[in-house]
Short mmCIF file of C-alpha atoms in Angstrom, two decimals:
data_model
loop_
_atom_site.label_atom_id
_atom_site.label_comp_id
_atom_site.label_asym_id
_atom_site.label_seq_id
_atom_site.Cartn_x
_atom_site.Cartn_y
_atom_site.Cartn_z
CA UNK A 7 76.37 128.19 119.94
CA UNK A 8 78.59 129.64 117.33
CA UNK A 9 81.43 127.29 116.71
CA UNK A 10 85.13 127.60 116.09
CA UNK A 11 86.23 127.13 112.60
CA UNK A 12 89.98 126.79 111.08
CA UNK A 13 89.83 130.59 109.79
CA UNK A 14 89.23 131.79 113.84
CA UNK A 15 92.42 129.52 114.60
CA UNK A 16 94.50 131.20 111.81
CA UNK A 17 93.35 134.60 113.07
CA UNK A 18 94.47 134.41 116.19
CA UNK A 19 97.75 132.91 115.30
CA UNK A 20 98.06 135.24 112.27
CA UNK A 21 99.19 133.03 109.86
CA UNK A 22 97.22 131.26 106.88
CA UNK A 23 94.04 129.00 107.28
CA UNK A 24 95.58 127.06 105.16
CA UNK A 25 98.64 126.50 107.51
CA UNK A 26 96.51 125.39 110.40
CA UNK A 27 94.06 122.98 108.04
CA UNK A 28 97.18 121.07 107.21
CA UNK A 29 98.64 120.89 110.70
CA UNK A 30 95.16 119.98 112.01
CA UNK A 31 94.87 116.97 109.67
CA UNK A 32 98.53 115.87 109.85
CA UNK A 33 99.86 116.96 106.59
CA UNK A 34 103.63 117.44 105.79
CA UNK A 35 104.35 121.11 105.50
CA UNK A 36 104.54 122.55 108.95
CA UNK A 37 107.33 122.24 111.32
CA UNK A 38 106.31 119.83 114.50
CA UNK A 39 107.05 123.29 116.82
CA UNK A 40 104.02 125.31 114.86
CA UNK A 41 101.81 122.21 114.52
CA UNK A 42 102.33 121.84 118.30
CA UNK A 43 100.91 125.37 118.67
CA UNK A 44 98.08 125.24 116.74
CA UNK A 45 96.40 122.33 118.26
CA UNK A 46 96.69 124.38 121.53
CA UNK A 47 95.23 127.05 120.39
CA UNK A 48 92.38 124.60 118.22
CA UNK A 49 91.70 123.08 122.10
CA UNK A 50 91.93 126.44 123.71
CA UNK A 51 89.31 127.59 121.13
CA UNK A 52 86.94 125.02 121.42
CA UNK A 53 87.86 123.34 117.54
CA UNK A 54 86.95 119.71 117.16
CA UNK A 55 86.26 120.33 113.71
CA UNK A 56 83.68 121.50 111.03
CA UNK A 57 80.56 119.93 112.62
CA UNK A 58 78.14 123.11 111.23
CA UNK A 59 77.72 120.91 108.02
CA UNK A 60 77.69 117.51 109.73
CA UNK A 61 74.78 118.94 112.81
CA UNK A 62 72.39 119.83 109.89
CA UNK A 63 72.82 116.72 107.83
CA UNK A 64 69.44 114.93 107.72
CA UNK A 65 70.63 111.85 106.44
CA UNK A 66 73.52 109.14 108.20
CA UNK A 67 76.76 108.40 106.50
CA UNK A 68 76.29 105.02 107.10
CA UNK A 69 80.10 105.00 108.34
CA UNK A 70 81.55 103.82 111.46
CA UNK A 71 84.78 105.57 112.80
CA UNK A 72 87.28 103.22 114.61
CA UNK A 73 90.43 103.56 116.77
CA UNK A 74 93.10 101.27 117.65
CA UNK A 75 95.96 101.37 119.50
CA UNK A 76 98.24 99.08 117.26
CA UNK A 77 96.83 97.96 114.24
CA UNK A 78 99.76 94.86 114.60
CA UNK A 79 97.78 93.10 117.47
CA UNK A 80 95.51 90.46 116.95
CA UNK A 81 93.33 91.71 119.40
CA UNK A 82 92.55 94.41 117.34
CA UNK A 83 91.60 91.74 114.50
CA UNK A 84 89.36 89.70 116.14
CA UNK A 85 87.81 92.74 117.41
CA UNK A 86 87.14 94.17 114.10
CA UNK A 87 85.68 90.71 112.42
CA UNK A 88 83.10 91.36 115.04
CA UNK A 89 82.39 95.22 114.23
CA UNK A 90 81.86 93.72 110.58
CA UNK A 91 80.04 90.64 111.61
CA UNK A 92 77.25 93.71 112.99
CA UNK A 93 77.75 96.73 110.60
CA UNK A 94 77.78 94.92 107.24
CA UNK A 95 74.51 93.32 107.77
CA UNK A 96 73.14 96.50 108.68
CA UNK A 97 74.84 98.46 105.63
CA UNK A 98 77.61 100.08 107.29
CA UNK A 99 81.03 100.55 106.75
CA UNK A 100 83.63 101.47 109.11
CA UNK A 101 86.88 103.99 109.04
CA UNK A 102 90.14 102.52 110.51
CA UNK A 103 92.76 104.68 112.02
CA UNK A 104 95.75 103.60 114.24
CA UNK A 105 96.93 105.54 117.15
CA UNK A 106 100.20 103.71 117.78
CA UNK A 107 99.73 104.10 121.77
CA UNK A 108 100.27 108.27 121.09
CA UNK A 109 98.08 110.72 122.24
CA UNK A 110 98.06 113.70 120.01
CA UNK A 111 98.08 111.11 117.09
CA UNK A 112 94.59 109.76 118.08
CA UNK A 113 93.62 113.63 118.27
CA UNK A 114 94.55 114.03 114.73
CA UNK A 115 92.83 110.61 114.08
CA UNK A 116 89.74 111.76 116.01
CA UNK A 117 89.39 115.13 114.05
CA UNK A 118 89.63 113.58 110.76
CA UNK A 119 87.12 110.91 111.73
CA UNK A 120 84.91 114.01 112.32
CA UNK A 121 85.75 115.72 109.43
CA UNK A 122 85.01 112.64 107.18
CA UNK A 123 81.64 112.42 108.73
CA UNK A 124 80.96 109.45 110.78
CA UNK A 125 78.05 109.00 112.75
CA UNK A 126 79.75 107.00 115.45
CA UNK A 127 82.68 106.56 116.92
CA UNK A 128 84.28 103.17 118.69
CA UNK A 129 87.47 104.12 120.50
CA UNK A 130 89.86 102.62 122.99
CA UNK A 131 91.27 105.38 124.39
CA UNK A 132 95.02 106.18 124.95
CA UNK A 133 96.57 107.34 128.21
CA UNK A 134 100.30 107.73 128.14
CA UNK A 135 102.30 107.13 131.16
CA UNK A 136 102.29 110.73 132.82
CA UNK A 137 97.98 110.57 132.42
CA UNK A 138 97.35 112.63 129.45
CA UNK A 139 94.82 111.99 127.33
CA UNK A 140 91.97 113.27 125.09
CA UNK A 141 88.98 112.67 127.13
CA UNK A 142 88.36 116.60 126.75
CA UNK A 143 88.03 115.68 123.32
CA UNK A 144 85.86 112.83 123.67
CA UNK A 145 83.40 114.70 125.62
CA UNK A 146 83.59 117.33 123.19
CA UNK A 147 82.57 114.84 119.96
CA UNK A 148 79.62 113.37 122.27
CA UNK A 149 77.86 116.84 123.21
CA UNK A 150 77.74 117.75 119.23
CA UNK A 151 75.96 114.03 119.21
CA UNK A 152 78.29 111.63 117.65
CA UNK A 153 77.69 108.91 119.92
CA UNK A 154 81.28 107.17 121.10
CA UNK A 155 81.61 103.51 122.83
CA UNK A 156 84.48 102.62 124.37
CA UNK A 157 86.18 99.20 124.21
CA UNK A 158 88.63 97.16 125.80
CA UNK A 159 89.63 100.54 127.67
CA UNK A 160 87.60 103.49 129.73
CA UNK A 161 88.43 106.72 131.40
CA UNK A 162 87.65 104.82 134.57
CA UNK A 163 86.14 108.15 136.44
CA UNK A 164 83.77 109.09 133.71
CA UNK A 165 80.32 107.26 133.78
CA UNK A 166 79.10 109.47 130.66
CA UNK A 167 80.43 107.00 128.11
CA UNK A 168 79.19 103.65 127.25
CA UNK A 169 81.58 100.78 127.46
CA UNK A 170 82.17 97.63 126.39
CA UNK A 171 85.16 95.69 128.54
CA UNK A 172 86.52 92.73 130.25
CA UNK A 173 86.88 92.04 133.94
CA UNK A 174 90.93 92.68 133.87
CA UNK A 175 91.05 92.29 137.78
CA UNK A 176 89.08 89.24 137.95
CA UNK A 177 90.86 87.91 134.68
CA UNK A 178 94.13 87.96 136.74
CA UNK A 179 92.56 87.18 140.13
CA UNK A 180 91.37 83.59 138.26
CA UNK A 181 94.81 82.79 136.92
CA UNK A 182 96.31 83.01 140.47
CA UNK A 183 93.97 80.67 141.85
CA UNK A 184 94.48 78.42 139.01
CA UNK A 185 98.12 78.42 139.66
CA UNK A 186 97.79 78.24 142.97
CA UNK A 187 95.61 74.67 142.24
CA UNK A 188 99.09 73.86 141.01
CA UNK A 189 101.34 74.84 143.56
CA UNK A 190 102.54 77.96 142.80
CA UNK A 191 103.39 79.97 145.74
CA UNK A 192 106.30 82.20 143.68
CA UNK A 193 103.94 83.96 140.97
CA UNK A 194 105.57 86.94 138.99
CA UNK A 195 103.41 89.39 136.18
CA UNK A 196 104.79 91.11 133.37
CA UNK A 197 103.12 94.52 132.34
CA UNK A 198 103.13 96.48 129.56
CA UNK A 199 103.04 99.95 129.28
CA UNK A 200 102.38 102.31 132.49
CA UNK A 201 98.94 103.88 132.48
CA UNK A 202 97.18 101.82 129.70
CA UNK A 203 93.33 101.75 131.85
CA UNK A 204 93.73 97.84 131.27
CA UNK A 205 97.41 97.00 132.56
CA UNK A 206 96.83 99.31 135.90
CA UNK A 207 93.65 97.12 135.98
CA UNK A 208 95.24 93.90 135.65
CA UNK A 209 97.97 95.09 138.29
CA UNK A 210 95.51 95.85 140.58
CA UNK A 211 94.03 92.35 139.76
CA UNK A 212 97.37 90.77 140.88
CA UNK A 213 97.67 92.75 144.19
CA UNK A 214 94.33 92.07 145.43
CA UNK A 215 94.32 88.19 144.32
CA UNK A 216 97.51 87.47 145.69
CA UNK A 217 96.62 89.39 148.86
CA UNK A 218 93.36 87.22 148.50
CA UNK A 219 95.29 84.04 148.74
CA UNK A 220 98.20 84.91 150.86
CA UNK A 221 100.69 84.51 148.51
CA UNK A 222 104.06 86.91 149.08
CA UNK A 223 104.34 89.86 146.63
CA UNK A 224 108.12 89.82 145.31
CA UNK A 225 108.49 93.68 143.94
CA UNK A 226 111.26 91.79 141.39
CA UNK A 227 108.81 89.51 140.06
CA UNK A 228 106.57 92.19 139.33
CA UNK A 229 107.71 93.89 135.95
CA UNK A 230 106.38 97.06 135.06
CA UNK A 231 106.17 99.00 132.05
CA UNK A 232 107.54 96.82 129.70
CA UNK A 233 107.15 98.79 126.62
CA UNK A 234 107.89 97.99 124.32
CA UNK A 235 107.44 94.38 124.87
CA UNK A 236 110.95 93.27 123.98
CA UNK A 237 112.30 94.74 127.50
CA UNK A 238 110.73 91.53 128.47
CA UNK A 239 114.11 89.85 127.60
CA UNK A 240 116.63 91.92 129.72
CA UNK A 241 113.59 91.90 133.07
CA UNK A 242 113.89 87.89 132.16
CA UNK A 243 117.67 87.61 132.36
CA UNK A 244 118.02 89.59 135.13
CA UNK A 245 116.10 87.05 137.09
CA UNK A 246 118.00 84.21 135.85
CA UNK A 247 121.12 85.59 136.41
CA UNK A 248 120.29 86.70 139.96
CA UNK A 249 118.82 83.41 140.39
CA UNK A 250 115.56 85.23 141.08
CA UNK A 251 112.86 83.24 138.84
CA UNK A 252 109.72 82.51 140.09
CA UNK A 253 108.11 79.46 139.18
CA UNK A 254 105.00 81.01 136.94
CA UNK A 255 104.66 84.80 135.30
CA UNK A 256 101.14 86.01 133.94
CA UNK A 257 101.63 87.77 130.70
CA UNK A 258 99.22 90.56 130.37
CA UNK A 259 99.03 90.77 126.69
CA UNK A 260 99.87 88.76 123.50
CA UNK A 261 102.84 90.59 122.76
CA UNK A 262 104.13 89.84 126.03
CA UNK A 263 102.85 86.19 125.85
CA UNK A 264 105.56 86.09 122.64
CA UNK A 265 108.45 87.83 124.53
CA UNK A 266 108.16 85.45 127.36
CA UNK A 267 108.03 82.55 125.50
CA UNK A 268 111.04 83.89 123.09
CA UNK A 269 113.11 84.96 125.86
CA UNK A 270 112.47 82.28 127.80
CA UNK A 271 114.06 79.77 124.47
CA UNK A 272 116.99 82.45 124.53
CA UNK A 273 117.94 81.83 127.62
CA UNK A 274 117.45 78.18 128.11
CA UNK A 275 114.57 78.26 130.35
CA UNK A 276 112.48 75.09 130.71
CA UNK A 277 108.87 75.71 129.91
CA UNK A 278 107.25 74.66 132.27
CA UNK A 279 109.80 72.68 134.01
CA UNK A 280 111.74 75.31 134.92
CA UNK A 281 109.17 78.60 134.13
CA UNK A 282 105.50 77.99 133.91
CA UNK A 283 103.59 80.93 131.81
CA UNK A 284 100.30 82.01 131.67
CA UNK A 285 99.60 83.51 128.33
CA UNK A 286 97.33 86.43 127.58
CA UNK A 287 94.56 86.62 124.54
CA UNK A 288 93.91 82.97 123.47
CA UNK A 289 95.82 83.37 119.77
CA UNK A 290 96.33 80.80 116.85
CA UNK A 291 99.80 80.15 117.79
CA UNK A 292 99.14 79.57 121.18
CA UNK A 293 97.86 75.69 120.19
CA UNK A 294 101.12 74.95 117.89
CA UNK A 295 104.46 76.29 119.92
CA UNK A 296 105.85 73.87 122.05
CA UNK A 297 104.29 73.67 124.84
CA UNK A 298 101.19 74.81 124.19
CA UNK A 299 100.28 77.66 125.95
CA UNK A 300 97.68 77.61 128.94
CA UNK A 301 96.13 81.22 128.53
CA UNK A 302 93.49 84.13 129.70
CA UNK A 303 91.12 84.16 126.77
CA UNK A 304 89.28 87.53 126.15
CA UNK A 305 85.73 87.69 124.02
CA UNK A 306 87.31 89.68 122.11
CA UNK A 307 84.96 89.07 118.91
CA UNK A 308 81.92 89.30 121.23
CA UNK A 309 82.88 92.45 122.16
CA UNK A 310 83.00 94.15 118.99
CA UNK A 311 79.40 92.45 118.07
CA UNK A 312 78.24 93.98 121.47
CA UNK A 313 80.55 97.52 120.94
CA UNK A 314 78.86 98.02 117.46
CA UNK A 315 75.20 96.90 118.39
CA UNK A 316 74.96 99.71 121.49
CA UNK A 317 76.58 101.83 118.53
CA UNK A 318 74.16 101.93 116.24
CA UNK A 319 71.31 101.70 118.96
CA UNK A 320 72.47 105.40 119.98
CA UNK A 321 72.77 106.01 116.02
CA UNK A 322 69.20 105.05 114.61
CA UNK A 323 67.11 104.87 117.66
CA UNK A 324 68.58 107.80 119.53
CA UNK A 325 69.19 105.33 122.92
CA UNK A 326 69.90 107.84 125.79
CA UNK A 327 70.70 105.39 128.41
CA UNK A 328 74.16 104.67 128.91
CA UNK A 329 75.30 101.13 128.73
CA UNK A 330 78.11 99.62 130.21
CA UNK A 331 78.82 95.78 129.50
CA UNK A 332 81.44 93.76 131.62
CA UNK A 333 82.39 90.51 130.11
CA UNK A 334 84.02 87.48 132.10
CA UNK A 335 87.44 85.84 130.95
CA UNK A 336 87.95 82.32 130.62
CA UNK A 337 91.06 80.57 131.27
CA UNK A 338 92.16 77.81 128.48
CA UNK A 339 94.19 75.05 129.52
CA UNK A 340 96.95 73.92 127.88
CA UNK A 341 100.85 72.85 128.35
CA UNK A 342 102.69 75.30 129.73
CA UNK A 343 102.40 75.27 133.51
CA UNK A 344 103.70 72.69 136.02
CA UNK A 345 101.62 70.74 138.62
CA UNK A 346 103.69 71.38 141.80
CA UNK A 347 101.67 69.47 143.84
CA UNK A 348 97.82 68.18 144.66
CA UNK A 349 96.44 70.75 146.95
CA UNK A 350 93.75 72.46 145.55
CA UNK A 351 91.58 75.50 146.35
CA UNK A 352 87.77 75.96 146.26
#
């Protein structure tokens, strides 16, 4: 199959090759308006890059492309100490690129991965609110045979990928029984951006467990798309000023973990006589702020030991089978939430 190359692209845009090679990797240059229409036309074409060279190399790179989604979040660092804690004792390295929560950034990103010459790819995927997203793309990069595993996030109706993730319903569904154990009947959850595969999962989480244990959905405790994170102080004040708290909110990431807790200092807010919170990602901090802070705790290094290992599986022994791991949370008790009363549930 003959593929598309960067001079095709300039051809049928009549302009230089060397016009669209620079919008393609992200170089100044071009105005945003004619870098916009050359990616069309590359993904109208069929261009994920010059893979003629990189099908007919014989040898690996020994390199590991990786994505993330903010290079700022812990998550992403405890992740990565477990990539290494595989690939360095097996004499890789690994490429680091940052997506920043933007799709056609993480197409650049992907392309130049490509062009660099990785032999595997571990992405977590970005969806922006309205759905788009570069799954195209992904499938593209796998049928040229650069194996991809996905972490932490999936396109949840493709089963071509393999996967390495946490239970985000069940993650949630745990933390309102464990409130629940304490009393809590009035249970709010703060969400961070709209479409991210694991916040619609960790919504869903909340729905079914409080439908689970019959506890009454408030549509004001339920805070959506809180992006970025520091909306979580007006949503907070809003409540307080309406009179409107709930006694406990589940955070659904870190950064919202820190917004809760700093909004909640802002604006006087007992913690947890007044606002219980249950954190998200069990970090450093979480042990020395006062309270502590009782938290969902990912495997978050696990899963880049287990991300990288089905990696390089499909990389030196050509695995075909596709593998999808589902690790369990664990919830880590701490400070921060009241004991309303003594019933308990089973």
């Amino acid at each position: 199959m003959q593929k598309t190359t960067i001079k095709d692209i300039a051809k049928a845009l009549n302009i230089s090759p060397s016009t669209v090679s620079r919008a393609l990797n992200g170089k100044n240059g071009v105005s945003e308006k004619l870098s916009v229409t050359i990616r069309e036309k590359a993904e109208e074409l069929g261009y994920v890059g010059n893979f003629a060279a990189r099908s007919l190399k014989t040898s690996q790179s020994k390199t590991i492309g990786v994505t993330v989604s903010d290079i700022r979040n812990p998550f992403f660092l405890d992740f990565l100490k477990g990539v290494d804690n595989i690939l360095f004792q097996r004499g890789y390295k690994f490429l680091l690129t940052d997506s920043g929560e933007n799709v056609e950034k993480e197409k650049i990103y992907l392309m130049w991965l490509i062009e660099h010459g990785v032999d595997g790819i571990l992405a977590s995927p970005v969806t922006e609110r309205d759905g788009k997203n570069n799954l195209e793309l992904y499938k593209k990069i796998k049928n040229i045979s650069i194996p991809i595993v996905f972490y932490d996030r999936v396109f949840p109706e493709e089963s071509q990928f393999d996967s390495v993730t946490v239970d985000n319903k069940d993650s949630i569904i745990q933390a309102l029984k464990y409130l629940y154990n304490k009393g809590h009947r009035k249970i709010g959850i703060f969400l961070s951006k709209s479409g991210i595969y694991t916040i619609e999962q960790r919504l869903e989480g909340f729905i079914e467990g409080c439908e689970l244990l019959g506890i009454k959905i408030n549509e004001e405790w339920i805070a959506k798309d809180l992006f970025p994170e520091e909306k979580t102080y007006d949503k907070l004040k809003k409540l307080k000023k309406n009179h409107n708290l709930p006694t406990a909110i589940i955070a659904t990431n870190n950064k919202i973990t820190k917004q809760l807790i700093s909004a909640s200092k802002k604006l006087n807010i007992l913690i947890p006589n007044t606002l219980s919170i249950m954190g998200y990602d069990d970090l450093t901090e979480n042990e020395i702020i006062s309270p502590p802070i009782t938290c969902i705790k990912q495997p978050v290094f696990e899963i880049g030991r287990i991300a990288s290992t089905i990696l390089l599986g499909k990389i030196e022994n050509d695995e075909t089978k596709t593998t999808k791991i589902v690790l369990k949370t664990e919830i880590v008790e701490r400070n921060s939430i009241i004991n309303l009363n003594k019933n308990t549930l089973n």
